[in-house]
mmCIF file of C-alpha atoms in Angstrom:
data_model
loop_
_atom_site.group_PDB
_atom_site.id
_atom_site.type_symbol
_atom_site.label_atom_id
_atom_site.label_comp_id
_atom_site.label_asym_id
_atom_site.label_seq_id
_atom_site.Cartn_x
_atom_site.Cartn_y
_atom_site.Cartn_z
ATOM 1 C CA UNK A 1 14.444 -13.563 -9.959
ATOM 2 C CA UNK A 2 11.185 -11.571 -10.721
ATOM 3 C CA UNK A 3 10.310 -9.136 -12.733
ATOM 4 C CA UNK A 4 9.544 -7.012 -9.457
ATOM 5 C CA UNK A 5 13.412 -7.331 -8.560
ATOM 6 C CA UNK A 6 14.968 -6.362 -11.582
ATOM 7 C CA UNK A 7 16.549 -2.909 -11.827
ATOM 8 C CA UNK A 8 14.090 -0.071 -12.284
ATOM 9 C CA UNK A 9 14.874 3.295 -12.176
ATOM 10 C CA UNK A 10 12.107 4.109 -8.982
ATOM 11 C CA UNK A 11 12.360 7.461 -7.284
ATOM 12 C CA UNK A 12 14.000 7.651 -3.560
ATOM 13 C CA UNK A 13 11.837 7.811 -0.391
ATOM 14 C CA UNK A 14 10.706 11.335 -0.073
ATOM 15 C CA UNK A 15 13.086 13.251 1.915
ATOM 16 C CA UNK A 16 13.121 17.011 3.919
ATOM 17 C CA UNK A 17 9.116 18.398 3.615
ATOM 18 C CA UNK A 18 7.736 16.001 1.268
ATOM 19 C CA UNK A 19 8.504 13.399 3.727
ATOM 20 C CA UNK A 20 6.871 15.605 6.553
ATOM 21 C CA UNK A 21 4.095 16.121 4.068
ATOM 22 C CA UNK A 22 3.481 12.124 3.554
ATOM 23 C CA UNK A 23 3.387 11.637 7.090
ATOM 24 C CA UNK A 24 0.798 14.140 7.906
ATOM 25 C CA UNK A 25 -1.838 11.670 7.402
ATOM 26 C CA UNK A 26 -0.700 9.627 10.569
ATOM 27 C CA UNK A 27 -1.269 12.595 12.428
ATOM 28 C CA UNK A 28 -4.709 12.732 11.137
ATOM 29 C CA UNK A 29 -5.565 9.325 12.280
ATOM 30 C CA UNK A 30 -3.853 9.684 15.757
ATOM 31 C CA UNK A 31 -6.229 12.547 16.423
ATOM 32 C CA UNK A 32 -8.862 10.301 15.308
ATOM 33 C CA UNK A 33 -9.778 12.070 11.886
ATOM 34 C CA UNK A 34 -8.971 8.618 9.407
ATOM 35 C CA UNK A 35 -12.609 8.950 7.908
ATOM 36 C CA UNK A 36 -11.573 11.882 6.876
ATOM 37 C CA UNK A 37 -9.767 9.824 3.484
ATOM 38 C CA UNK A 38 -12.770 7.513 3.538
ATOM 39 C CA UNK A 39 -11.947 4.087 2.123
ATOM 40 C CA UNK A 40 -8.840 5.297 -0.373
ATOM 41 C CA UNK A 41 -6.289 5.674 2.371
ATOM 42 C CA UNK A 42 -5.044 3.330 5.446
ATOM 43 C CA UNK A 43 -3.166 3.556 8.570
ATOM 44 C CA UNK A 44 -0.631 0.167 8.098
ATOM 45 C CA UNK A 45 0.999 -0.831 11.545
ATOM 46 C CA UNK A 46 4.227 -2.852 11.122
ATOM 47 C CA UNK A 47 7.245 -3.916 13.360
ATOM 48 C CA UNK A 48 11.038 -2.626 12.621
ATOM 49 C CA UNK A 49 12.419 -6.205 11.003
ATOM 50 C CA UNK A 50 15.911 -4.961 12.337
ATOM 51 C CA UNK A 51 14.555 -2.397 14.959
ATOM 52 C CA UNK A 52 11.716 -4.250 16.633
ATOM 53 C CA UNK A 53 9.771 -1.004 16.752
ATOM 54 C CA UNK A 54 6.680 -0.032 15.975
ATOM 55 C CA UNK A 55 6.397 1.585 12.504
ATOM 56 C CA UNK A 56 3.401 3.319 10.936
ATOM 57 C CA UNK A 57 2.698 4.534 7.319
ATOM 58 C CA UNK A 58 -0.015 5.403 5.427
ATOM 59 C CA UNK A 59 -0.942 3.628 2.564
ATOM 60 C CA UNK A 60 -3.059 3.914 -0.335
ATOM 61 C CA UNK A 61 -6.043 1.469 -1.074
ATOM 62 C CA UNK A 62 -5.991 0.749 -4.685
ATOM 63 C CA UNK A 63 -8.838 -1.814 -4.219
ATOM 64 C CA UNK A 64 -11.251 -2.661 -1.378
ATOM 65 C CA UNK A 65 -13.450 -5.822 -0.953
ATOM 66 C CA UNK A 66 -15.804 -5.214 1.714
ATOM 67 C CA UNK A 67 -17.621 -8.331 2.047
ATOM 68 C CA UNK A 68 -14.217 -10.411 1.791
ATOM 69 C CA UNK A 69 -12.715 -7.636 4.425
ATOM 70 C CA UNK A 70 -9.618 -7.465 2.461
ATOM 71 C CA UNK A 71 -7.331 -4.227 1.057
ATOM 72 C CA UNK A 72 -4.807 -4.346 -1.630
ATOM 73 C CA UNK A 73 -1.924 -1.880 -1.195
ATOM 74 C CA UNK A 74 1.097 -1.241 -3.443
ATOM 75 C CA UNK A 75 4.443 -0.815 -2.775
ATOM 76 C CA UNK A 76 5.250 2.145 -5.160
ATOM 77 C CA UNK A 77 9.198 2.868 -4.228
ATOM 78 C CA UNK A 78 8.781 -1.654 -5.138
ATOM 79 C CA UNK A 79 10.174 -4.328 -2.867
ATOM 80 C CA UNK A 80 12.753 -3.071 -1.021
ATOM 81 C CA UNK A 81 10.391 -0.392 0.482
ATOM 82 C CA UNK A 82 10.651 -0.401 4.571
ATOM 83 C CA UNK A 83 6.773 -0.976 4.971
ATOM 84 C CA UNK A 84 7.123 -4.236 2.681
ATOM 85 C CA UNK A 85 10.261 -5.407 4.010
ATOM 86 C CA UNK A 86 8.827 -5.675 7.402
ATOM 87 C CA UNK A 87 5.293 -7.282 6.294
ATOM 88 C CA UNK A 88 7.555 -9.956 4.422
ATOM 89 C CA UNK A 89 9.741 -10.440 7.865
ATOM 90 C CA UNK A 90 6.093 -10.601 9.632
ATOM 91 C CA UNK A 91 2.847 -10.448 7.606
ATOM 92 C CA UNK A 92 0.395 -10.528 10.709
ATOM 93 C CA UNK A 93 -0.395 -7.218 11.469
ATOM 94 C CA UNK A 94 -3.060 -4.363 11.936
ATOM 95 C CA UNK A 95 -4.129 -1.784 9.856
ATOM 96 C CA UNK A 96 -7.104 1.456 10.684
ATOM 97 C CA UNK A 97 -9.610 2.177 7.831
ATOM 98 C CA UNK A 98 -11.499 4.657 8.519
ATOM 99 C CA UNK A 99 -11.548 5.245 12.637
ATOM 100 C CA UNK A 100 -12.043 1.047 12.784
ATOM 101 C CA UNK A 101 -8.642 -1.223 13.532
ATOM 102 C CA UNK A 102 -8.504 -4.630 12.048
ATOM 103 C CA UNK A 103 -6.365 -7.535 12.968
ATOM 104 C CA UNK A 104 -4.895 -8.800 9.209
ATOM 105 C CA UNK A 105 -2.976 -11.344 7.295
ATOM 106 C CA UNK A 106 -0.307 -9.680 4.808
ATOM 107 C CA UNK A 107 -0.421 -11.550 1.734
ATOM 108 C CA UNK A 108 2.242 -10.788 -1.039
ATOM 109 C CA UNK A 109 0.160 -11.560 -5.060
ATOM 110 C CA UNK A 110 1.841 -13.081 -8.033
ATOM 111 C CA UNK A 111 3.377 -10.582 -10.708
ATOM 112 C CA UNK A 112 0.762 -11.491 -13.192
ATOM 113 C CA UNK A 113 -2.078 -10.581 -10.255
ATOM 114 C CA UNK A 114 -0.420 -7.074 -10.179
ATOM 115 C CA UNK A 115 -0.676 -6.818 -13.846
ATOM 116 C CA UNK A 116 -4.460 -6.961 -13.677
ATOM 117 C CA UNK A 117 -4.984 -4.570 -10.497
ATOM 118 C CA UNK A 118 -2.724 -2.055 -12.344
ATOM 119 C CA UNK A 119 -5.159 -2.227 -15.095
ATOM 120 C CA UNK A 120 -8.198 -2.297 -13.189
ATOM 121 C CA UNK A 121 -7.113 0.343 -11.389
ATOM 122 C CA UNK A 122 -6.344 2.779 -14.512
ATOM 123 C CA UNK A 123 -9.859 2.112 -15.743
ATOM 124 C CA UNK A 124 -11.296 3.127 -12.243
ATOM 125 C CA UNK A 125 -8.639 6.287 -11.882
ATOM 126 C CA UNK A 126 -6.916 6.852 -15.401
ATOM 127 C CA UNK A 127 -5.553 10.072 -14.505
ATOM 128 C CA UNK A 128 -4.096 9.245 -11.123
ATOM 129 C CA UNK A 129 -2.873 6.207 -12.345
ATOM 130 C CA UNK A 130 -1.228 7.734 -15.551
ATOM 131 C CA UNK A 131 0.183 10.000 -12.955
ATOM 132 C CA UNK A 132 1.928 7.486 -10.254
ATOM 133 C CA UNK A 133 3.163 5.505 -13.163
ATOM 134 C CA UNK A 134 5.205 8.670 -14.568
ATOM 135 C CA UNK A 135 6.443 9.496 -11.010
ATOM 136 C CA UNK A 136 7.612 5.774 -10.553
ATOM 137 C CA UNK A 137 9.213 5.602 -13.764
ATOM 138 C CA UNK A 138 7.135 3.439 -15.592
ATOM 139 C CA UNK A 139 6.564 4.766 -19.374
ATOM 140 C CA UNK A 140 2.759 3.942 -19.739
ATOM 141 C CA UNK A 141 0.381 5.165 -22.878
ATOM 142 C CA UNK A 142 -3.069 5.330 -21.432
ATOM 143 C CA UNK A 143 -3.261 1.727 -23.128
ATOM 144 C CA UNK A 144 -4.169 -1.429 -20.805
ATOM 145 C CA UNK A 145 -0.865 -3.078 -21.800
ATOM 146 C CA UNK A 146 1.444 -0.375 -20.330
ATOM 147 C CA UNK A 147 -0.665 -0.344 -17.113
ATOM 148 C CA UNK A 148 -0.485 -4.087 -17.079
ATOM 149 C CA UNK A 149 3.090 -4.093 -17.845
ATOM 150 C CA UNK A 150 3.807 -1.563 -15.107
ATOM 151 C CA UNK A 151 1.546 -3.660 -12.669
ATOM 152 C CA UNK A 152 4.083 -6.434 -12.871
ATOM 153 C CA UNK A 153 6.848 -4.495 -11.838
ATOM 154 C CA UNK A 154 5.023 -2.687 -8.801
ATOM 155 C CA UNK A 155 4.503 -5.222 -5.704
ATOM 156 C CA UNK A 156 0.990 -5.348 -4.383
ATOM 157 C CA UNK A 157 0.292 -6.542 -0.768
ATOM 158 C CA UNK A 158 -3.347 -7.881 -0.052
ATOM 159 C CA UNK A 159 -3.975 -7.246 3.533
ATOM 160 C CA UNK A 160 -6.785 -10.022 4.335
ATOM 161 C CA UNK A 161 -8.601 -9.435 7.869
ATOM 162 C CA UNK A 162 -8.832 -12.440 10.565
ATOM 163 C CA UNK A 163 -11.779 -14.310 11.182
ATOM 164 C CA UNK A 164 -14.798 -12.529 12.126
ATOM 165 C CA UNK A 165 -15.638 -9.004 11.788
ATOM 166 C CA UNK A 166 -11.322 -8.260 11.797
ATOM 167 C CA UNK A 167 -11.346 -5.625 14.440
ATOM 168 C CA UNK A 168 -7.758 -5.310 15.910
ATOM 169 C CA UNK A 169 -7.431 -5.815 19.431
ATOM 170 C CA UNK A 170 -8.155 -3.522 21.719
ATOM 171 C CA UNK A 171 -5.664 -0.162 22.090
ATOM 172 C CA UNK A 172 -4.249 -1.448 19.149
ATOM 173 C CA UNK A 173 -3.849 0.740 16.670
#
């Protein structure tokens, strides 16, 4: 067992209008406004483990390596979160950043990983960070350790795109 599946106290899924309000975004990027969010949001494509369907959620990017064409996402409501259920059950997927689709390889990092992107991420965004800790339950300080601690509790996802430039195929998404 991992620290990531221990019992935490994690909000519910958004329900009523803040779950309308979260999925606004995907509205957005059907109508082809994803640049609007620039590089801090993405459109994540995923099939229905149970279902079989297509899924979509918006995610956001808590760090972006352009070069290496890779996105790490984190699952905030942790591992049993629909989104990172179904990436487990099939990791190759697409994603949209921006307006542009890429083809990608869903790769699930260590706990001790996490701990460092949590408190990378703090330094880059302390008050959003400070923030999405409170609201998932995670007492944190404003000191690295309680961002690192927090970090390996919260499961982070590195999305890695296929060979090549990593555009999805065509129509898709």
């Amino acid at each position: 067992m991992t620290d990531r599946d221990t019992a935490h106290s994690r909000p519910g899924p958004p329900a009523g209008w803040r779950r309308l309000a979260l999925r606004l975004p995907i509205l957005l990027y059907h109508a082809g406004l994803g640049s609007l969010f620039g590089k801090r949001l993405l459109l994540l494509h995923h099939t229905g483990r149970v279902s079989h369907l297509d899924r979509m959620t918006v995610l956001e990017v808590v760090s972006h390596d352009p070069a290496g064409a890779n996105w790490t996402v984190a699952s905030g409501f942790g591992p049993r979160a629909d989104w990172y259920l179904n990436l487990r059950a099939q990791p190759k997927t697409l994603i949209r950043s921006g307006n542009r689709p890429y083809a990608v390889t869903a790769r699930f990092l260590p706990s001790e990983d996490g701990a460092g992107i949590m408190a990378d991420y703090a330094r880059r965004h302390p008050r959003t960070a400070r923030r999405l800790c409170g609201f998932m339950g995670f007492p944190v300080d404003g000191g690295e350790a309680s961002f690192r601690a927090a970090g390996r509790t919260i499961p982070f996802v590195r999305l890695e795109a296929a060979g090549g430039d990593g555009r999805g195929t065509p129509g898709r998404p």
